[in-house]
JSON list of C-alpha atoms in Angstrom, two decimals:
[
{"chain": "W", "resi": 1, "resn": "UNK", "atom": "CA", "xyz": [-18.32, -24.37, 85.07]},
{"chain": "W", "resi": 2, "resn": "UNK", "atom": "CA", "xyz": [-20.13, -27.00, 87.03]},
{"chain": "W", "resi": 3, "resn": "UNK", "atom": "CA", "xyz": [-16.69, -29.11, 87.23]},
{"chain": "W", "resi": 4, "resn": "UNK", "atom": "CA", "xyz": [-14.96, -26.17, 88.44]},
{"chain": "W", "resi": 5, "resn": "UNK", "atom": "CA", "xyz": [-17.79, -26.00, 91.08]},
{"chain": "W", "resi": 6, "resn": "UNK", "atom": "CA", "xyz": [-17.84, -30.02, 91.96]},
{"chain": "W", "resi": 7, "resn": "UNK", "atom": "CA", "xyz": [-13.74, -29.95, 92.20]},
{"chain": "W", "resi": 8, "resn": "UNK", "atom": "CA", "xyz": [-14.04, -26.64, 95.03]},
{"chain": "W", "resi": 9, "resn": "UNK", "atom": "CA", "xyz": [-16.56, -28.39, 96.79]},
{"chain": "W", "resi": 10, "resn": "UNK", "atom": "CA", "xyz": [-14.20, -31.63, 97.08]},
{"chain": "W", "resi": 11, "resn": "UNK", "atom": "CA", "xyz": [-11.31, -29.30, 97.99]},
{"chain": "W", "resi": 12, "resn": "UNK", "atom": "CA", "xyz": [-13.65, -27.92, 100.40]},
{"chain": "W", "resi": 13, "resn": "UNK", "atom": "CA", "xyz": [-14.73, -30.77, 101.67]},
{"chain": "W", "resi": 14, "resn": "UNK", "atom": "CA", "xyz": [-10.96, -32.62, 101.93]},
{"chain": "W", "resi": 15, "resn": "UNK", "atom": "CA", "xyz": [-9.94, -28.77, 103.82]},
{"chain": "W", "resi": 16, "resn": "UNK", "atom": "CA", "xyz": [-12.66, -29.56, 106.77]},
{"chain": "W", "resi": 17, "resn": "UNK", "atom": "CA", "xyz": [-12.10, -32.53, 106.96]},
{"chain": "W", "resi": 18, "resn": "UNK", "atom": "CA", "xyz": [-8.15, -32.43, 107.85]},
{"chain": "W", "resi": 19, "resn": "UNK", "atom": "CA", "xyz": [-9.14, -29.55, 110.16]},
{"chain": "W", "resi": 20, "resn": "UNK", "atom": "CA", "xyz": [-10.98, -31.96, 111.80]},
{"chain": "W", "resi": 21, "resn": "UNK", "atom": "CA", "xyz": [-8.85, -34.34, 112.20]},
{"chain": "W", "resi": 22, "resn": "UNK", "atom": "CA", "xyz": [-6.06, -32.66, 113.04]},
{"chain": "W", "resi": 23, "resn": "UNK", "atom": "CA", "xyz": [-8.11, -30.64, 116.15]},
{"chain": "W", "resi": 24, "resn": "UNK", "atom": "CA", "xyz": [-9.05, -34.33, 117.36]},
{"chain": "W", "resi": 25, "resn": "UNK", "atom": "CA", "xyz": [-4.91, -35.28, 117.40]},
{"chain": "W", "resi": 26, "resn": "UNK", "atom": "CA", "xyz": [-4.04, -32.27, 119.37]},
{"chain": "W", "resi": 27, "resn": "UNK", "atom": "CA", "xyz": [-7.01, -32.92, 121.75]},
{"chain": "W", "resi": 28, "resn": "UNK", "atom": "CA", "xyz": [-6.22, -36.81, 122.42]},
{"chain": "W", "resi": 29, "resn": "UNK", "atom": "CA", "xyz": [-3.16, -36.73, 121.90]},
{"chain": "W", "resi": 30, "resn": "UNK", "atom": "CA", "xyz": [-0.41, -37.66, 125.64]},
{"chain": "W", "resi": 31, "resn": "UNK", "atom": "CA", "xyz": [1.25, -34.99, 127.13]},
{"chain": "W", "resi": 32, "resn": "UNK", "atom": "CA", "xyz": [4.15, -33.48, 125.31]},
{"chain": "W", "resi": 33, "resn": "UNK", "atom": "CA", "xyz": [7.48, -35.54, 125.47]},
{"chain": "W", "resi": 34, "resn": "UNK", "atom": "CA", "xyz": [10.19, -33.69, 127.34]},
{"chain": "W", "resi": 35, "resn": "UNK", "atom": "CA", "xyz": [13.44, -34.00, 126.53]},
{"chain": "W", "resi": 36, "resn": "UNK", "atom": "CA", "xyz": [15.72, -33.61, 129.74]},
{"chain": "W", "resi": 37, "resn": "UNK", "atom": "CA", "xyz": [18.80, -30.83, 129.97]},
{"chain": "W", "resi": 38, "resn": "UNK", "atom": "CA", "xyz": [22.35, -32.46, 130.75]},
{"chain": "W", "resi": 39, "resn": "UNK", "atom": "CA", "xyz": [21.86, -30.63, 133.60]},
{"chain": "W", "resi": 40, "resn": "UNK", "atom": "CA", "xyz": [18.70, -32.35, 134.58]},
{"chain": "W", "resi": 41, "resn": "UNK", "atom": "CA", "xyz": [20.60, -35.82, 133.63]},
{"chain": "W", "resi": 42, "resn": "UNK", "atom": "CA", "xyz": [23.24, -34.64, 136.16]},
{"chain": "W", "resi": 43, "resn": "UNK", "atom": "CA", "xyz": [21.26, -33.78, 138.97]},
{"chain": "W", "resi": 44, "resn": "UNK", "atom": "CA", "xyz": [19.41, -37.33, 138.55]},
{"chain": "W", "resi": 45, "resn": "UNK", "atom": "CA", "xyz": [22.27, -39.07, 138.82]},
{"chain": "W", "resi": 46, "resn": "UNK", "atom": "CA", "xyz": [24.23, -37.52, 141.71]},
{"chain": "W", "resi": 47, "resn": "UNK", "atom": "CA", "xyz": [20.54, -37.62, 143.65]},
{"chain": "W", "resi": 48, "resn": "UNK", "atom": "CA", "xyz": [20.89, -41.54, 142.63]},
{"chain": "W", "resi": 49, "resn": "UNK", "atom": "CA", "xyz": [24.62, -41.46, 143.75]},
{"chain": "W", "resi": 50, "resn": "UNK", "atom": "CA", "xyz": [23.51, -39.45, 146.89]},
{"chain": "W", "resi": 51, "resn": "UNK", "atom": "CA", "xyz": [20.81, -42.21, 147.82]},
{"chain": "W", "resi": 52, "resn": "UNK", "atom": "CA", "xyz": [22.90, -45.06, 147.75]},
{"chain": "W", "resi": 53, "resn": "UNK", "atom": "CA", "xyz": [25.83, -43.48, 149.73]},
{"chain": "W", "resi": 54, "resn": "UNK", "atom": "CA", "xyz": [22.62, -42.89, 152.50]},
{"chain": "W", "resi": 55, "resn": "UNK", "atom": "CA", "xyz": [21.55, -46.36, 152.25]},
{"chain": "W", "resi": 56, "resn": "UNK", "atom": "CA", "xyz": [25.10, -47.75, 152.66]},
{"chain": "W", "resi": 57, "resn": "UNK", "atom": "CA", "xyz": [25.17, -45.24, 156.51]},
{"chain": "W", "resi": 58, "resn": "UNK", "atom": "CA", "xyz": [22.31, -46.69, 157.05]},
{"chain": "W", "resi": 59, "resn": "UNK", "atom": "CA", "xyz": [22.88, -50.32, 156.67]},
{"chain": "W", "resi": 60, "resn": "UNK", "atom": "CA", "xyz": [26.27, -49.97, 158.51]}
]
């Protein structure tokens, strides 16, 4: 009976802890990585595209 009550208590114990522990990750842990749409990809680049082509009027 008393190991039955010694091996709950470490089971118990082990439970709380990883609780713990796993509340402090989510609280520390970066903001969430994104991961971009093709469509986001494709608006990047034709912005990029669009920027050069206005630096190029520019320069001429």
């Amino acid at each position: 009976m008393i190991e039955f009550m010694m091996f709950s208590a470490v089971c118990l114990a082990i439970f709380v802890l990883a609780k713990n522990i796993s509340k402090q990750a989510q609280t520390q842990s970066l903001k969430p990585i994104r991961i971009e749409t093709e469509e986001e990809m494709r608006r990047k680049l034709q912005a990029k595209k669009q920027q050069e082509q206005d630096s190029k009027h520019f320069k001429d």
